[in-house]
Coordinates of C-alpha atoms in Angstrom, one line a residue:
X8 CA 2.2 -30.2 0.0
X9 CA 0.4 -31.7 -3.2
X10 CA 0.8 -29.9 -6.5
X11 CA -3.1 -28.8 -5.8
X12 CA -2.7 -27.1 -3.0
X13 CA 0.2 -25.0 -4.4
X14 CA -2.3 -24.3 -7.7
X15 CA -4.8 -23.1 -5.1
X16 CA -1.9 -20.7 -3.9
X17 CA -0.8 -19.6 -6.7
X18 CA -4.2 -18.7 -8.0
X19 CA -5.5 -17.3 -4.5
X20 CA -2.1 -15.1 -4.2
X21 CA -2.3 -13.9 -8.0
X22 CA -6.0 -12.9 -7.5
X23 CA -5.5 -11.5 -3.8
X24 CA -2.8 -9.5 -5.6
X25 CA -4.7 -7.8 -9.1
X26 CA -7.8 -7.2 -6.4
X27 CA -4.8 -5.4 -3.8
X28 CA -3.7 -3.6 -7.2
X29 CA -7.3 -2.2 -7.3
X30 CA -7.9 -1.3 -3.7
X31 CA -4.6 0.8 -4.7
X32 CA -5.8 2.4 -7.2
X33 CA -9.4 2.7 -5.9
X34 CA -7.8 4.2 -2.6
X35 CA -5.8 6.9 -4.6
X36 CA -9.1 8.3 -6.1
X37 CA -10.7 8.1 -2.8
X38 CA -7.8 10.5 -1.3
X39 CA -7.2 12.8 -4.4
X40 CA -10.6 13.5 -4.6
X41 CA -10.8 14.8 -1.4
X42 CA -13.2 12.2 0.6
X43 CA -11.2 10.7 3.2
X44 CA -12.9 12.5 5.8
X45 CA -16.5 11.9 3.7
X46 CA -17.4 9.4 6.7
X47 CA -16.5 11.1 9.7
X48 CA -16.7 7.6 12.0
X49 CA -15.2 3.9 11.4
X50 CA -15.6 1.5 10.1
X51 CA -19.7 2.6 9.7
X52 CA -20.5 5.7 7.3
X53 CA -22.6 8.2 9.8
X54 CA -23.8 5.1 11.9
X55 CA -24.6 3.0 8.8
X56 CA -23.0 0.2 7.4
X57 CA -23.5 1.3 4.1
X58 CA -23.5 5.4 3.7
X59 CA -27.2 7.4 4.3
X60 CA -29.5 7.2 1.2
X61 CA -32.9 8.4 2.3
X62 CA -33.7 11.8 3.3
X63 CA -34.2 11.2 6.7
X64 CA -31.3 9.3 7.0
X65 CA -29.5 12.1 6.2
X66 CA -30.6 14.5 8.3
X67 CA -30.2 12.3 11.1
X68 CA -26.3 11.8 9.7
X69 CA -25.6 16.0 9.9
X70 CA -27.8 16.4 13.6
X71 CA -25.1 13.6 14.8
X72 CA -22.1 15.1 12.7
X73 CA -22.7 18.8 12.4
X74 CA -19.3 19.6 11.3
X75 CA -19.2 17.2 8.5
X76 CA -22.5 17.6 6.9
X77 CA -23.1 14.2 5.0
X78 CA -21.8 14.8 1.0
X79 CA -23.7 11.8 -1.1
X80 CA -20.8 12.1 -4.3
X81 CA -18.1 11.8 -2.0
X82 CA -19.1 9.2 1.2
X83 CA -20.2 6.7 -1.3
X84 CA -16.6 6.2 -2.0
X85 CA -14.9 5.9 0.9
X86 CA -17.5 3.4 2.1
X87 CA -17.0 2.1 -1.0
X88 CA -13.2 1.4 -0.5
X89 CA -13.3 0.2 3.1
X90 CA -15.8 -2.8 1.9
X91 CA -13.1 -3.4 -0.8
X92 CA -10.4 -3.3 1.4
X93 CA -12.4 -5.9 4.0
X94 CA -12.7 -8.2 0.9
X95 CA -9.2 -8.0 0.0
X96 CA -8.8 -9.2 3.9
X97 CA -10.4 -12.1 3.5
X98 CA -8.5 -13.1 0.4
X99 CA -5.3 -12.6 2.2
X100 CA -6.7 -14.6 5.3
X101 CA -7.4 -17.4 3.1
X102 CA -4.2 -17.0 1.6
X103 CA -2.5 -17.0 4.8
X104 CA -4.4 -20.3 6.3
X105 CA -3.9 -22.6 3.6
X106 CA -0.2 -21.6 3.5
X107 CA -0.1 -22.4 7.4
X108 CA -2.3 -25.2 7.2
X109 CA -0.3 -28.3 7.5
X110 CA 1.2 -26.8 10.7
X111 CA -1.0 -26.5 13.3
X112 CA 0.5 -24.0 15.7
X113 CA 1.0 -21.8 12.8
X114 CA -2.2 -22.3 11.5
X115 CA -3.7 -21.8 15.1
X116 CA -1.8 -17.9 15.1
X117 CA -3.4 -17.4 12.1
X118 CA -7.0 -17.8 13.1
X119 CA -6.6 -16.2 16.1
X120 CA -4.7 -13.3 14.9
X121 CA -8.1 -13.1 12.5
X122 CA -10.4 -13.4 15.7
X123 CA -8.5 -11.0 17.7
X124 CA -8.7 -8.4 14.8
X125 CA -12.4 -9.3 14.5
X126 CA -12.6 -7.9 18.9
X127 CA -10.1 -5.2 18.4
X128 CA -13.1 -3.7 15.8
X129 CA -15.9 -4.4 17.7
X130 CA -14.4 -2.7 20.8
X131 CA -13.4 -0.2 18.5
X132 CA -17.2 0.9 17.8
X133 CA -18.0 0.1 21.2
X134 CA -15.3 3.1 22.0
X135 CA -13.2 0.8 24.7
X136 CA -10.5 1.9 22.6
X137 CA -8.0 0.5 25.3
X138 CA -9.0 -3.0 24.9
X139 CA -8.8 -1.8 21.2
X140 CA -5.6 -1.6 21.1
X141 CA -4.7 -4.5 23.2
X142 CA -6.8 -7.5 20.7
X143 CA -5.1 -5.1 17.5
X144 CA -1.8 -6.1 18.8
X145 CA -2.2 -9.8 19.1
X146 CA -4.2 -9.5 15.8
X147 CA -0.4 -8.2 14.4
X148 CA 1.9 -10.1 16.2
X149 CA 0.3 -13.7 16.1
X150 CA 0.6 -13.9 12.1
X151 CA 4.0 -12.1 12.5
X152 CA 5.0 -14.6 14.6
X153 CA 3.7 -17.2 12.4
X154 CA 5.6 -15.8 9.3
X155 CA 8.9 -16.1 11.1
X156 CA 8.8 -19.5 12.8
X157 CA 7.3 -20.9 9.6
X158 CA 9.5 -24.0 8.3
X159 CA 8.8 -23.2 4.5
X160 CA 10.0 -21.6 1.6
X161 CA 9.5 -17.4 1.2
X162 CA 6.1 -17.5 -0.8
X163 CA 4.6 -19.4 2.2
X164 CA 6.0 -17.4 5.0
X165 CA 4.9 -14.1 2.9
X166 CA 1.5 -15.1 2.3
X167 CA 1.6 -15.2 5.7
X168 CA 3.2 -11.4 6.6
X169 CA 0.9 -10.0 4.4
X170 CA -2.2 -10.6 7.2
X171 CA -0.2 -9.2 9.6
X172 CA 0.8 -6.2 7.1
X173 CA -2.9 -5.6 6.2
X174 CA -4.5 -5.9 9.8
X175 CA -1.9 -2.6 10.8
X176 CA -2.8 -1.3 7.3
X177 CA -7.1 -1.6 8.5
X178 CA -5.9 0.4 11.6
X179 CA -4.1 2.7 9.5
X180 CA -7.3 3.3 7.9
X181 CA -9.1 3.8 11.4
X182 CA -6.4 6.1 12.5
X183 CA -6.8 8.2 8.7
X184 CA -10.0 9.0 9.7
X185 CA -10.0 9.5 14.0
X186 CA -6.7 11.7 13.6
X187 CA -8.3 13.4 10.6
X188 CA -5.5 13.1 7.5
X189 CA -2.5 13.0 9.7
X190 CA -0.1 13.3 6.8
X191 CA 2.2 10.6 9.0
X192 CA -1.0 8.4 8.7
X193 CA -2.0 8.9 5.4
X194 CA 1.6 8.4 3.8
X195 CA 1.8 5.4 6.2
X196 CA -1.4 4.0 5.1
X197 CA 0.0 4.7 1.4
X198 CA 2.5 2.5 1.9
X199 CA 0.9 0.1 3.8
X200 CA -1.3 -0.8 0.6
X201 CA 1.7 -0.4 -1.7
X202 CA 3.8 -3.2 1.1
X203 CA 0.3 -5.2 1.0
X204 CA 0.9 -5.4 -3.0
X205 CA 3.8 -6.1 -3.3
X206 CA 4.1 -9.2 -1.0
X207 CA 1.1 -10.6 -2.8
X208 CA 2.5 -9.8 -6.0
X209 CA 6.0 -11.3 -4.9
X210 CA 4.1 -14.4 -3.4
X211 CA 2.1 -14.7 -6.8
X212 CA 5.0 -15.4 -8.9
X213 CA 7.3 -17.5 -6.5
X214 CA 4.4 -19.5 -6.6
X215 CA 4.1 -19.5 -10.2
X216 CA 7.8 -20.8 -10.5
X217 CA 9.5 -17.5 -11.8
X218 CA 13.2 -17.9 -11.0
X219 CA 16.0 -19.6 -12.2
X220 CA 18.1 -22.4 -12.7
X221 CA 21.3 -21.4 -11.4
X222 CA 22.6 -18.1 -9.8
X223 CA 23.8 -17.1 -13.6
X224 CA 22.0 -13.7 -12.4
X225 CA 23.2 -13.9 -8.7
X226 CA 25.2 -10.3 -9.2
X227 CA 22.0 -8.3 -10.0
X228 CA 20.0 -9.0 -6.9
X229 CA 21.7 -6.4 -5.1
X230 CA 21.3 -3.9 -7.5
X231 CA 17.8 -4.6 -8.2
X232 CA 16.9 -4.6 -4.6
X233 CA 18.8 -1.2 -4.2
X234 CA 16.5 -0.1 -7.0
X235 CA 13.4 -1.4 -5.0
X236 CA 14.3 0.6 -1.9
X237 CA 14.9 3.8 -3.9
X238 CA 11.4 3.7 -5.3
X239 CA 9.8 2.9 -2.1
X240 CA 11.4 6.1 -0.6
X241 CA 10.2 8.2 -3.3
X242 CA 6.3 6.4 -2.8
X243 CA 6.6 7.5 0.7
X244 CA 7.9 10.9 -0.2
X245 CA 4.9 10.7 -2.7
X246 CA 2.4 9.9 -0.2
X247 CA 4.2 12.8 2.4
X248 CA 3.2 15.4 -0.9
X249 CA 0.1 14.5 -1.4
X250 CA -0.9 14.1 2.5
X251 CA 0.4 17.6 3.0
X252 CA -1.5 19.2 -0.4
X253 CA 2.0 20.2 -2.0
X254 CA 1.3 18.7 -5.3
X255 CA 0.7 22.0 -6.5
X256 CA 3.2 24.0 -4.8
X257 CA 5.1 25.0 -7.0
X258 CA 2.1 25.8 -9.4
X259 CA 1.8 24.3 -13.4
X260 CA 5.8 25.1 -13.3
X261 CA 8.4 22.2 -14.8
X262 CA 11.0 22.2 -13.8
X263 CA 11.1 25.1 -12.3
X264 CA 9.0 26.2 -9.3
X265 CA 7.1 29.2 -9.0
X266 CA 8.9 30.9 -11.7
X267 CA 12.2 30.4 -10.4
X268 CA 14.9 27.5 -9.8
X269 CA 15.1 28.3 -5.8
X270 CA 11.9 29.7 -4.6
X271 CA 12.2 30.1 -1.3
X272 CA 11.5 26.8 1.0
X273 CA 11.1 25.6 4.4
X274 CA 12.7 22.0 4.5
X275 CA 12.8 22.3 8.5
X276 CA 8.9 22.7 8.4
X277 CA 8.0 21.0 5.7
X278 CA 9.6 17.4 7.1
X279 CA 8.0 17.9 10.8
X280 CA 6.4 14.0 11.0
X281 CA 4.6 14.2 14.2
X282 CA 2.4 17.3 15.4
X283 CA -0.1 16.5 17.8
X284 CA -3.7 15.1 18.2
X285 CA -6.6 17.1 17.1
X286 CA -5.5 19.2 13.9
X287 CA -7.9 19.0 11.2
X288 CA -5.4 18.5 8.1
X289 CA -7.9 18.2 5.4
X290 CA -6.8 20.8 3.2
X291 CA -3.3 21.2 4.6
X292 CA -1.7 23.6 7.5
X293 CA 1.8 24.4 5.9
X294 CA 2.4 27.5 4.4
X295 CA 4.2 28.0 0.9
X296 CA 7.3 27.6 1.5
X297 CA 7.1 24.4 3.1
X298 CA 4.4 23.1 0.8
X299 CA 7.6 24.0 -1.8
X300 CA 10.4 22.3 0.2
X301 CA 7.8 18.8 -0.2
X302 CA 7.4 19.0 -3.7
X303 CA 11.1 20.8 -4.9
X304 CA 12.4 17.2 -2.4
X305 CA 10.0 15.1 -4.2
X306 CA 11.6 16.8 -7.5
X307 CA 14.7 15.3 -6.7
X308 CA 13.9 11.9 -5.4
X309 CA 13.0 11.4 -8.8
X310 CA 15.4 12.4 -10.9
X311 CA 17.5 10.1 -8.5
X312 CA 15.2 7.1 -8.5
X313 CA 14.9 8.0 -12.4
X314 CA 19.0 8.2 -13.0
X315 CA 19.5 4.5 -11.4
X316 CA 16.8 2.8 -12.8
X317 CA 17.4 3.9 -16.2
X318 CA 20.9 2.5 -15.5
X319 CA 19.6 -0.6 -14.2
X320 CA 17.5 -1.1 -16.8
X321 CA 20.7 -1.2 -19.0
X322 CA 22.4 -3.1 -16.8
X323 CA 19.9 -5.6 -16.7
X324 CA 19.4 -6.2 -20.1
X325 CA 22.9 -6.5 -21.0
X326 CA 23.1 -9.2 -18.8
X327 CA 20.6 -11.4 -20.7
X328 CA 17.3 -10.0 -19.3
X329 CA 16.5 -8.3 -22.0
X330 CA 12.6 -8.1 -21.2
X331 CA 12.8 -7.5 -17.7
X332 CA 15.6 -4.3 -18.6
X333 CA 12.6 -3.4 -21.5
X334 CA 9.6 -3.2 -19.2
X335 CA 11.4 -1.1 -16.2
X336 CA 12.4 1.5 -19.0
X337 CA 8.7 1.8 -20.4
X338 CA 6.9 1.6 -17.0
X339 CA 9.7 4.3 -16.0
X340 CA 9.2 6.7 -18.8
X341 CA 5.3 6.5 -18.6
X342 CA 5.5 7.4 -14.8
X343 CA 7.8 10.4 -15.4
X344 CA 5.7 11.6 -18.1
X345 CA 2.3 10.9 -15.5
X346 CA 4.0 13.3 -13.1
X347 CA 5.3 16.0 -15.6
X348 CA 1.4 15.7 -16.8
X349 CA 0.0 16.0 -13.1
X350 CA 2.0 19.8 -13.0
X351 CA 1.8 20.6 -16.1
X352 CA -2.3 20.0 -16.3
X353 CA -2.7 20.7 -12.7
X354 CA -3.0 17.9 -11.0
X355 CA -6.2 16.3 -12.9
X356 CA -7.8 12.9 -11.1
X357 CA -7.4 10.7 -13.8
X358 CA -4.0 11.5 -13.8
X359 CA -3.3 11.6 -10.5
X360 CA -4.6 8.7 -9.8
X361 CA -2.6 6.9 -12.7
X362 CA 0.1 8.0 -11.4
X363 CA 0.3 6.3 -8.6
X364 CA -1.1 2.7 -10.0
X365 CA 2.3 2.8 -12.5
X366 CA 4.5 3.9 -9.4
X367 CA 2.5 0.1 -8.2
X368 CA 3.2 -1.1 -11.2
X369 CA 6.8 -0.2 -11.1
X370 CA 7.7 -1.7 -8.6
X371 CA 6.2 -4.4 -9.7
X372 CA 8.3 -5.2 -12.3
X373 CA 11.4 -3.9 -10.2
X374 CA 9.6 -7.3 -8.1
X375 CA 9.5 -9.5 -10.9
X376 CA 13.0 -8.9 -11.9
X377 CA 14.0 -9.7 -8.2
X378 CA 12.0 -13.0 -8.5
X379 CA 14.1 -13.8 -11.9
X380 CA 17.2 -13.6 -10.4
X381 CA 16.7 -15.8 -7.8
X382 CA 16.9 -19.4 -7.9
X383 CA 13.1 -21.3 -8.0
X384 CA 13.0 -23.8 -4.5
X385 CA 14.3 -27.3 -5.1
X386 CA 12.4 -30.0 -5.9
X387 CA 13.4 -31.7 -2.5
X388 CA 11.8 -28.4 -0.9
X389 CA 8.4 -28.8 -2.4
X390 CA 8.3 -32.9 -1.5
X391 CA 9.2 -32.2 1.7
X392 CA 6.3 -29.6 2.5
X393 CA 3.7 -31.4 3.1
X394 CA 5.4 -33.6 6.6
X395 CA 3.4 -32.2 9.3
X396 CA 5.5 -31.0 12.5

């Protein structure tokens, strides 16, 4: 592959990857401001491709919805983030055919993972939901396929994954709004743009040459990827507060909870995943004590997540990374402090919704460190990429 074409990837993955950064961000406000459910059908906003505007547009939006009357301050902004989420899709399916390009049955999977996901929504509206389903799975599996039979280095085969990961993370969306805040779902589609991120992130800066020389840093790529799963775990467990409204469980108390060290909890309750179809959980259904088991477990994950990677951020500076060691500790304090601040204040929007870009932005560096410690691809690897198979 000519030096162009990995400039065009390079440039396409870093912008795909600030614009994912945003939907992140723009997607936390939409949720902590309590308009997920703000467009009761998908992927149109009371029958509209945009949201209703005119009067009589919105009283034809309530006589079709009357439990949901139409809510202009609110629907605007979920419609809002679906359109940026669709344009981040089309960055990534760029991204993911000129990285397949130069081999045709890859790049065939690719376009007709795309075309299938284009069917699986248009059946969708048309409510065959069956046939749905079916043209959604090919949509998945074809660029998954792609990513794992493809003969290149990671950055290629990730730019790749991340159509398949953002397809599932469009049904996600679909599934936030027809199961009606699922917590499941809503932690799920959390993560989903958090994963969708982070492999355009990672992508961005193999592409850009970060790495190394020699494995001088071989010994930290363990620890930095244990670091990268513990803050994933406390994303999700993140996600599984805020689906289930327990930010706030334990009132404007730090670090105690209610008052008291042990309030009383319901761990058993508060973790069930999975509780049918139907329930309306805008708002939450768990009582107190569970709503306090969530956020007294969220507590702890990050004290723990905080403990190692203040450690590794020692650890990695005293091996020679001094920078990389400099920016985890800064990017860790500041989130700590975010989530003191989101207690102590009572959970205020700008806050809350900070708080979850520097958890993305945490794990980006804990990324970026990764990507240092690895060695860049040979020069033999990039000459041989552009032989057709």
């Amino acid at each position: 592959m000519s030096s162009r074409s990995v400039k065009i990837l390079r440039g396409l993955a870093l912008l795909a990857a600030v614009f994912a950064f945003g939907v992140v961000m723009f997607g936390a406000f939409v949720r902590l401001s309590n308009a997920g459910l703000s467009c009761p059908d998908w992927p149109t906003c009371y029958g509209k491709v945009s949201w209703p505007e005119h009067q009589h547009e919105i009283a034809q939006a309530n006589q079709a919805f009357p439990d949901r009357p139409f809510e202009t301050h609110k629907a605007w902004r979920e419609q809002v983030h679906r359109f940026l989420a669709g344009t981040l899709g089309v960055l990534v399916l760029a991204l993911a055919l000129i990285a397949s390009w130069r081999r045709p049955w890859a790049r065939y999977a690719v376009i007709l993972g795309a075309i299938f996901a284009a069917g699986g929504i248009s059946f969708y509206m048309h409510g065959e939901h069956m046939w749905s389903s079916v043209l959604s799975a090919f949509a998945i599996g074809l660029p998954l396929l792609a990513a794992i039979g493809l003969d290149r280095p990671g950055a290629w085969r990730i730019s790749v994954l991340a159509l398949a990961v953002i397809i599932f993370q469009a049904m996600l969306g679909m599934w936030t709004v027809t199961l009606l805040l699922k917590p499941i779902v809503v932690m799920g589609h959390l993560l989903g743009g958090i994963t969708t991120f982070a492999l355009l992130a990672y992508a961005a800066m193999r592409f850009a040459g970060v790495g190394a020389q020699s494995d001088s840093h071989a010994a930290l790529r363990r620890l930095v990827a244990i670091g990268i799963v513990l803050l994933i775990a406390q994303i999700a467990l993140g996600g599984w507060t805020s689906a289930n409204y327990a930010a706030l469980a334990c009132g404007t108390d730090f670090p105690k909870c209610l008052g008291q060290w042990m309030p009383p909890t319901d761990f058993k309750e508060g973790f069930v995943l999975w509780r049918g179809i139907g329930v309306n959980y805008e708002g939450g259904v768990l009582d107190m004590a569970a709503r306090s088991a969530i956020q007294i477990a969220h507590r702890i994950g990050a004290l723990v997540v905080f403990c190692y990677l203040a450690w590794l951020a020692h650890k990695v500076s005293r091996r020679g990374l001094r920078g990389f060691g400099f920016s985890i500790a800064v990017v860790l304090v500041c989130q700590v402090l975010l989530g003191v601040s989101n207690v102590h204040f009572g959970l205020p929007l700008p806050v809350a919704t900070l708080h979850n870009g520097v958890a993305a932005l945490l794990l980006f560096v804990l990324l970026a460190t990764l990507a240092r410690t690895q060695r860049k691809p040979s020069d033999t690897m990039f000459q041989n990429l552009g032989r057709p198979v």
